[in-house]
Amino acid sequence: MVHQQMAAFGHEQVTHFVDEETGLEAIVAIHDTTLGPSLGGTRLLPYETHDAALTDVLRLSRAMTYKAAASDLDLGGGKAVIVADPTEKTEDFVRAYGRMIDRLGGHYITSVDVNTSVTDMDHIADETDHVVGTSAGLGDPSPITSRGVFEGLRACVDATYGTRDVSDLTVTIQGVGKVGSGLAELLVDHGADVIVSDMHEEAMNDVAREYGLGTVDPADVYRTDCDVFAPCAVGGVVNDETIPQLTCDIVAGGANNILERREHAEALLERDILYAPDYVINAGGLITVAAEHTGDSREDALADAIAIGDRMEELIDRAESEETTVLEAADRYARERIESATDEPVPQSAD
Ligand code: NAD
């Protein structure tokens, strides 16, 4: 099964690490290093089966290849999962993980992801140089991610309504955590009407109060009347069940894996809804940790995230002229970058 999946996705290397002393079990997937060392966060989750962990890390690492290539970064795609309950995490456990990363010799650089923290990265940095997102780094990437999402969203607005001005628009944001709340602030500053929704009611009400926003129950978020739907919470929210409910002209948000399946990009196009590929619009986080890796500043990272607006415009134009989805246009752009540096064909970004 591993070999079949690796071959189908085009992975270079998948390493399974076990440390009996600390109980650590981790899988590091290096998808493609044609453009540079692979970079991607370490996700810690109590996966129910080994197959579930493997499938997750193979998919996530492949997506990182596309995210880096489409963002014009000289980096490849990689990702790691640690199979554990977050309560099992200890300093020794994290350090053992750092030593394992070191053994990969810099082909994989790790960073923060679900259930791993800046403190964990600091412990890893004691064991290896191949880590970013430490306390000595460029700080929380989320505001830069929010800014990239805002600029990408405005490019979609321009393509749809002929202006980047959002002051006549209503935007519904699903999830007002770090990225969603930053996006809400930028939209309000630019005169948009913003409606927020979050399964964490207190967080939702706090953000709504701070910026004077409307709120909507999470169960009703898809059918809420708006121009732009901005998913900034979890993946898989655009699917067979939700697409018929959408009233918006644009889906553009910061969440990873917004589409449940790749074919949902076509389903949105058929409904005349413009979909901003998640890995293009939310690349501000990767751009920030990549800047840390190359020794660039936070200002450099912000400038690159702002350029996501122009990148999105180019991809929308390409999708129109090639009569395809913006997701396919982004995939083609990423593949061309990689294939110009290698003879190997690159499989598509998602199933
Ligand atoms: P976060 O944990 O700060 O916020 C997520 C918010 O979504 C929380 O308030 C949570 O209560 C809410 N939420 C979760 N499930 C929900 C649901 N089903 N309906 C409504 N609300 C729900 O996370 P974040 O850092 O803001 O990241 C948000 C998304 O953006 C994630 O998909 C993440 O992978 C992606 N992303 C984040 C960054 C970054 O720089 N933080 C970069 C790239 C991508």
Coordinates of C-alpha atoms and ligand atoms in Angstrom, one line a residue:
M1 CA 0.0 0.0 0.0
V2 CA 2.8 2.4 0.9
H3 CA 4.6 1.8 -2.4
Q4 CA 1.4 2.1 -4.4
Q5 CA 0.5 5.4 -2.8
M6 CA 4.0 6.7 -3.0
A7 CA 4.1 5.9 -6.7
A8 CA 0.7 7.4 -7.4
F9 CA 1.6 10.6 -5.7
G10 CA 5.2 10.7 -6.9
H11 CA 6.9 10.8 -3.4
E12 CA 10.7 10.7 -3.2
Q13 CA 11.1 9.3 0.3
V14 CA 8.8 8.3 3.2
T15 CA 10.5 7.5 6.5
H16 CA 8.9 5.8 9.5
F17 CA 10.6 6.6 12.8
V18 CA 10.1 4.8 16.1
D19 CA 11.8 5.6 19.4
E20 CA 11.0 3.0 21.9
E21 CA 12.4 4.9 24.9
T22 CA 10.0 7.9 24.5
G23 CA 7.2 6.1 22.6
L24 CA 7.6 8.4 19.6
E25 CA 6.2 7.2 16.3
A26 CA 6.5 9.6 13.4
I27 CA 6.3 9.5 9.6
V28 CA 8.1 12.0 7.5
A29 CA 7.1 12.3 3.8
I30 CA 9.3 14.0 1.4
H31 CA 7.3 14.5 -1.8
D32 CA 9.6 16.5 -4.1
T33 CA 12.9 18.3 -3.7
T34 CA 13.4 19.4 -7.3
L35 CA 13.1 23.1 -6.4
G36 CA 14.9 22.9 -3.0
P37 CA 14.7 21.1 0.4
S38 CA 11.2 20.0 1.4
L39 CA 9.5 22.2 4.0
G40 CA 6.3 21.5 5.9
G41 CA 5.0 21.4 9.5
T42 CA 4.8 18.5 11.9
R43 CA 1.2 17.6 12.8
L44 CA 0.6 15.6 16.0
L45 CA -2.7 13.7 16.2
P46 CA -3.9 10.4 17.7
Y47 CA -4.5 8.8 14.3
E48 CA -6.6 5.7 14.8
T49 CA -4.6 3.6 12.3
H50 CA -1.2 3.6 10.7
D51 CA -2.9 3.9 7.3
A52 CA -4.8 7.0 8.3
A53 CA -1.5 8.7 9.4
L54 CA 0.2 7.6 6.3
T55 CA -2.5 8.8 3.9
D56 CA -2.6 12.1 5.7
V57 CA 1.1 12.7 5.5
L58 CA 1.3 11.7 1.9
R59 CA -1.5 14.1 0.9
L60 CA -0.2 16.9 3.0
S61 CA 3.3 16.7 1.7
R62 CA 2.2 16.6 -1.9
A63 CA 0.1 19.7 -1.3
M64 CA 3.3 21.5 0.1
T65 CA 5.1 20.8 -3.2
Y66 CA 2.4 22.7 -5.0
K67 CA 2.1 25.5 -2.5
A68 CA 5.9 26.2 -2.6
A69 CA 6.1 25.9 -6.4
A70 CA 3.1 28.2 -7.0
S71 CA 4.5 30.7 -4.6
D72 CA 7.8 30.9 -6.5
L73 CA 9.7 29.6 -3.5
D74 CA 12.9 27.5 -4.1
L75 CA 11.6 24.8 -1.8
G76 CA 10.1 21.4 -2.1
G77 CA 7.1 19.7 -0.4
G78 CA 7.3 17.7 2.8
K79 CA 5.3 17.1 5.9
A80 CA 5.5 15.0 9.0
V81 CA 3.0 13.4 11.3
I82 CA 3.5 12.2 14.9
V83 CA 1.1 9.5 15.9
A84 CA 0.3 10.5 19.5
D85 CA -2.3 12.0 21.8
P86 CA -1.3 15.7 22.5
T87 CA -1.2 14.9 26.2
E88 CA 1.6 12.4 25.6
K89 CA 4.0 15.1 24.3
T90 CA 7.0 15.6 26.5
E91 CA 10.3 17.5 26.0
D92 CA 12.2 14.2 25.7
F93 CA 9.7 13.0 23.1
V94 CA 10.0 16.2 21.1
R95 CA 13.8 16.1 21.3
A96 CA 13.9 12.5 20.1
Y97 CA 11.8 13.7 17.1
G98 CA 14.4 16.5 16.5
R99 CA 17.2 13.9 16.4
M100 CA 15.2 11.9 13.8
I101 CA 14.7 15.0 11.6
D102 CA 18.5 15.6 11.8
R103 CA 19.1 12.2 10.3
L104 CA 17.3 13.3 7.1
G105 CA 20.3 15.6 6.5
G106 CA 18.3 18.7 5.6
H107 CA 16.2 17.2 2.9
Y108 CA 13.2 17.9 5.2
I109 CA 12.8 21.1 7.2
T110 CA 10.1 21.1 9.8
S111 CA 7.8 23.7 11.4
V112 CA 4.7 24.2 13.5
D113 CA 1.4 22.6 12.6
V114 CA -1.7 21.2 14.4
N115 CA -0.8 20.4 18.0
T116 CA 2.9 21.4 17.7
S117 CA 4.1 24.7 19.1
V118 CA 6.9 27.3 18.9
T119 CA 8.3 25.8 22.2
D120 CA 8.4 22.3 20.5
M121 CA 10.4 23.9 17.6
D122 CA 12.8 25.4 20.1
H123 CA 13.4 21.9 21.6
I124 CA 13.8 20.5 18.1
A125 CA 16.3 23.3 17.3
D126 CA 18.5 22.0 20.1
E127 CA 18.8 18.8 18.2
T128 CA 18.9 19.9 14.5
D129 CA 19.4 23.0 12.3
H130 CA 16.6 21.8 10.0
V131 CA 13.7 23.6 11.8
V132 CA 11.9 27.0 11.4
G133 CA 9.1 28.6 13.4
T134 CA 11.2 28.8 16.5
S135 CA 11.0 31.7 19.1
A136 CA 14.2 33.1 17.5
G137 CA 12.4 33.2 14.1
L138 CA 10.0 35.7 12.4
G139 CA 7.1 35.2 14.8
D140 CA 3.5 34.2 14.2
P141 CA 2.8 33.9 10.5
S142 CA -1.0 34.2 10.8
P143 CA -1.2 38.0 10.2
I144 CA 0.8 37.6 7.0
T145 CA -1.4 34.7 6.0
S146 CA -4.5 36.9 6.6
R147 CA -3.0 39.6 4.4
G148 CA -2.3 37.2 1.6
V149 CA -5.9 35.9 1.8
F150 CA -7.2 39.4 1.7
E151 CA -5.2 40.3 -1.4
G152 CA -6.1 37.1 -3.1
L153 CA -9.8 37.7 -2.3
R154 CA -9.6 41.2 -3.7
A155 CA -8.1 39.8 -7.0
C156 CA -11.2 37.5 -7.2
V157 CA -13.4 40.4 -6.5
D158 CA -11.8 42.3 -9.3
A159 CA -12.2 39.4 -11.8
T160 CA -15.9 39.1 -10.8
Y161 CA -17.0 42.7 -10.3
G162 CA -14.4 44.7 -12.2
T163 CA -12.9 46.5 -9.1
R164 CA -10.8 45.5 -6.1
D165 CA -13.0 47.7 -4.0
V166 CA -14.8 45.6 -1.4
S167 CA -16.8 48.4 0.2
D168 CA -20.1 47.3 -1.5
L169 CA -19.6 43.6 -0.6
T170 CA -20.8 41.2 2.0
V171 CA -18.2 38.6 3.1
T172 CA -19.1 35.6 5.3
I173 CA -16.1 34.3 7.2
Q174 CA -16.3 30.7 8.6
G175 CA -13.9 30.5 11.6
V176 CA -12.5 33.5 13.3
G177 CA -9.3 32.2 14.8
K178 CA -5.9 33.7 13.9
V179 CA -6.4 33.9 10.2
G180 CA -10.2 34.6 10.1
S181 CA -10.1 37.4 12.6
G182 CA -7.2 39.0 10.8
L183 CA -9.1 38.8 7.6
A184 CA -12.2 40.3 9.2
E185 CA -10.2 43.3 10.4
L186 CA -8.7 44.0 7.0
L187 CA -12.1 43.7 5.3
V188 CA -13.8 46.0 7.8
D189 CA -11.0 48.5 7.4
H190 CA -11.8 48.5 3.7
G191 CA -15.5 49.1 4.2
A192 CA -16.9 45.6 3.6
D193 CA -19.9 44.2 5.4
V194 CA -18.6 41.1 7.3
I195 CA -20.6 38.3 8.8
V196 CA -18.7 35.8 11.0
S197 CA -19.4 32.3 12.1
D198 CA -17.5 30.0 14.5
M199 CA -18.4 26.8 16.3
H200 CA -16.7 28.4 19.4
E201 CA -19.5 30.8 20.2
E202 CA -17.6 33.0 22.6
A203 CA -14.7 33.6 20.1
M204 CA -17.3 34.4 17.5
N205 CA -19.1 36.9 19.7
D206 CA -15.8 38.5 20.8
V207 CA -14.7 39.2 17.2
A208 CA -18.2 40.3 16.2
R209 CA -18.3 42.8 19.1
E210 CA -14.8 44.1 18.5
Y211 CA -15.4 45.0 14.9
G212 CA -19.2 45.5 15.0
L213 CA -20.0 42.4 12.8
G214 CA -23.1 40.2 12.2
T215 CA -22.9 36.6 13.2
V216 CA -24.5 33.4 11.8
D217 CA -25.0 30.0 13.4
P218 CA -22.4 27.5 12.0
A219 CA -25.2 25.3 10.7
D220 CA -26.5 28.1 8.5
V221 CA -23.2 29.5 7.2
Y222 CA -23.4 28.0 3.7
R223 CA -26.8 29.4 2.9
T224 CA -26.1 32.9 4.3
D225 CA -26.6 35.5 1.6
C226 CA -23.2 37.0 0.7
D227 CA -20.9 37.9 -2.2
V228 CA -17.8 36.1 -0.9
F229 CA -17.6 33.0 1.3
A230 CA -14.3 32.8 3.1
P231 CA -13.6 29.4 4.8
C232 CA -11.0 30.0 7.5
A233 CA -11.6 27.1 9.8
V234 CA -11.3 23.5 8.7
G235 CA -10.9 21.5 5.4
G236 CA -13.6 19.7 3.4
V237 CA -16.3 22.4 3.8
V238 CA -17.0 22.7 0.1
N239 CA -18.6 19.5 -0.9
D240 CA -21.7 17.8 -2.5
E241 CA -23.9 18.9 0.4
T242 CA -22.7 22.5 0.7
I243 CA -22.2 23.6 -2.9
P244 CA -26.0 23.7 -3.7
Q245 CA -26.5 25.9 -0.6
L246 CA -24.0 28.6 -1.5
T247 CA -25.4 32.0 -2.6
C248 CA -22.0 33.7 -3.2
D249 CA -20.0 34.5 -6.4
I250 CA -16.6 33.8 -4.8
V251 CA -15.1 31.2 -2.4
A252 CA -11.8 32.5 -1.1
G253 CA -10.5 31.7 2.3
G254 CA -7.5 30.7 4.3
A255 CA -8.3 27.1 5.3
N256 CA -6.3 24.3 4.0
N257 CA -8.0 21.6 1.8
I258 CA -11.2 23.7 1.4
L259 CA -12.6 21.3 -1.3
E260 CA -13.6 17.9 -0.1
R261 CA -12.5 16.5 -3.5
R262 CA -10.7 18.0 -6.4
E263 CA -13.8 17.7 -8.7
H264 CA -15.6 20.2 -6.4
A265 CA -13.5 23.0 -8.2
E266 CA -15.4 22.1 -11.4
A267 CA -18.7 21.9 -9.5
L268 CA -18.2 25.5 -8.3
L269 CA -17.3 26.6 -11.8
E270 CA -20.5 25.1 -13.2
R271 CA -22.4 27.2 -10.6
D272 CA -20.4 30.2 -11.8
I273 CA -18.7 30.6 -8.5
L274 CA -15.0 31.6 -8.6
Y275 CA -12.8 29.4 -6.4
A276 CA -9.4 30.7 -5.2
P277 CA -7.2 27.7 -4.8
D278 CA -6.4 27.3 -1.1
Y279 CA -2.8 26.6 -1.5
V280 CA -2.2 29.8 -3.5
I281 CA -4.2 32.2 -1.3
N282 CA -3.1 30.9 2.1
A283 CA 0.6 30.6 1.2
G284 CA 1.5 33.6 3.5
G285 CA 2.3 31.1 6.4
L286 CA 4.7 29.1 4.2
I287 CA 6.2 32.3 2.8
T288 CA 7.0 33.5 6.3
V289 CA 8.8 30.3 7.5
A290 CA 10.5 30.2 4.1
A291 CA 11.8 33.7 4.7
E292 CA 13.1 32.6 8.1
H293 CA 14.9 29.7 6.4
T294 CA 16.6 32.0 3.8
G295 CA 17.4 34.7 6.3
D296 CA 14.9 37.3 4.9
S297 CA 12.9 39.6 7.1
R298 CA 9.3 39.7 8.1
E299 CA 8.8 42.8 5.8
D300 CA 10.1 40.7 2.9
A301 CA 7.6 38.0 3.7
L302 CA 4.7 40.5 4.0
A303 CA 5.7 41.9 0.6
D304 CA 5.6 38.4 -0.9
A305 CA 2.2 37.7 0.7
I306 CA 0.8 40.9 -0.7
A307 CA 1.9 39.7 -4.2
I308 CA -0.5 36.8 -3.8
G309 CA -3.1 39.3 -5.2
D310 CA -1.2 39.6 -8.5
R311 CA -0.5 35.9 -8.6
M312 CA -4.2 35.2 -8.2
E313 CA -5.0 37.6 -11.0
E314 CA -2.6 35.9 -13.4
L315 CA -4.0 32.5 -12.5
I316 CA -7.6 33.6 -13.0
D317 CA -6.6 35.0 -16.5
R318 CA -4.9 31.8 -17.3
A319 CA -7.9 29.7 -16.2
E320 CA -10.1 31.8 -18.4
S321 CA -7.9 31.6 -21.5
E322 CA -7.4 27.8 -21.0
E323 CA -11.1 27.3 -20.2
T324 CA -10.4 25.5 -16.9
T325 CA -10.6 26.1 -13.2
V326 CA -8.2 28.4 -11.4
L327 CA -7.1 25.3 -9.4
E328 CA -6.1 23.5 -12.6
A329 CA -4.3 26.7 -13.8
A330 CA -2.4 26.9 -10.5
D331 CA -1.5 23.2 -10.7
R332 CA -0.2 23.7 -14.2
Y333 CA 1.9 26.7 -13.2
A334 CA 3.4 24.8 -10.3
R335 CA 4.0 21.7 -12.4
E336 CA 5.7 23.8 -15.1
R337 CA 8.1 25.3 -12.6
I338 CA 9.1 21.9 -11.3
E339 CA 9.2 20.2 -14.7
S340 CA 11.4 22.9 -16.1
A341 CA 14.0 21.8 -13.5
T342 CA 13.6 18.0 -14.0
D343 CA 12.6 15.5 -16.6
E344 CA 10.2 13.7 -14.3
P345 CA 6.4 14.2 -14.7
V346 CA 4.7 15.6 -11.6
P347 CA 1.3 14.2 -10.6
Q348 CA -1.6 16.6 -9.8
S349 CA -1.9 18.4 -6.5
A350 CA -4.9 16.6 -5.0
D351 CA -7.3 13.7 -5.7
Ligands
NAD1 P1 -7.3 28.7 14.6 O1 -7.3 27.4 15.3 O2 -6.7 29.9 15.2 O3 -8.8 29.1 14.2 C1 -9.7 28.2 13.6 C2 -11.1 28.7 14.1 O4 -12.0 27.9 13.4 C3 -11.3 28.5 15.6 O5 -11.9 29.7 16.1 C4 -12.4 27.3 15.6 O6 -13.3 27.4 16.7 C5 -13.1 27.5 14.3 N1 -13.7 26.3 13.8 C6 -13.2 25.0 13.7 N2 -14.1 24.2 13.1 C7 -15.1 25.0 12.7 C8 -16.3 24.7 12.0 N3 -16.6 23.5 11.6 N4 -17.2 25.7 11.8 C9 -16.9 27.0 12.3 N5 -15.8 27.3 12.9 C10 -14.9 26.3 13.2 O7 -6.6 28.4 13.2 P2 -5.9 29.4 12.1 O8 -4.5 29.4 12.4 O9 -6.7 30.6 12.1 O10 -6.1 28.5 10.8 C11 -7.3 28.4 10.2 C12 -7.2 27.6 8.9 O11 -6.2 28.3 8.0 C13 -6.7 26.2 9.1 O12 -7.3 25.4 8.1 C14 -5.2 26.3 8.8 O13 -4.7 25.0 8.4 C15 -5.2 27.3 7.7 N6 -3.9 28.0 7.6 C16 -3.4 28.8 8.6 C17 -2.2 29.4 8.5 C18 -1.7 30.3 9.6 O14 -0.7 31.1 9.3 N7 -2.2 30.3 10.8 C19 -1.5 29.4 7.3 C20 -2.1 28.6 6.2 C21 -3.3 27.9 6.4

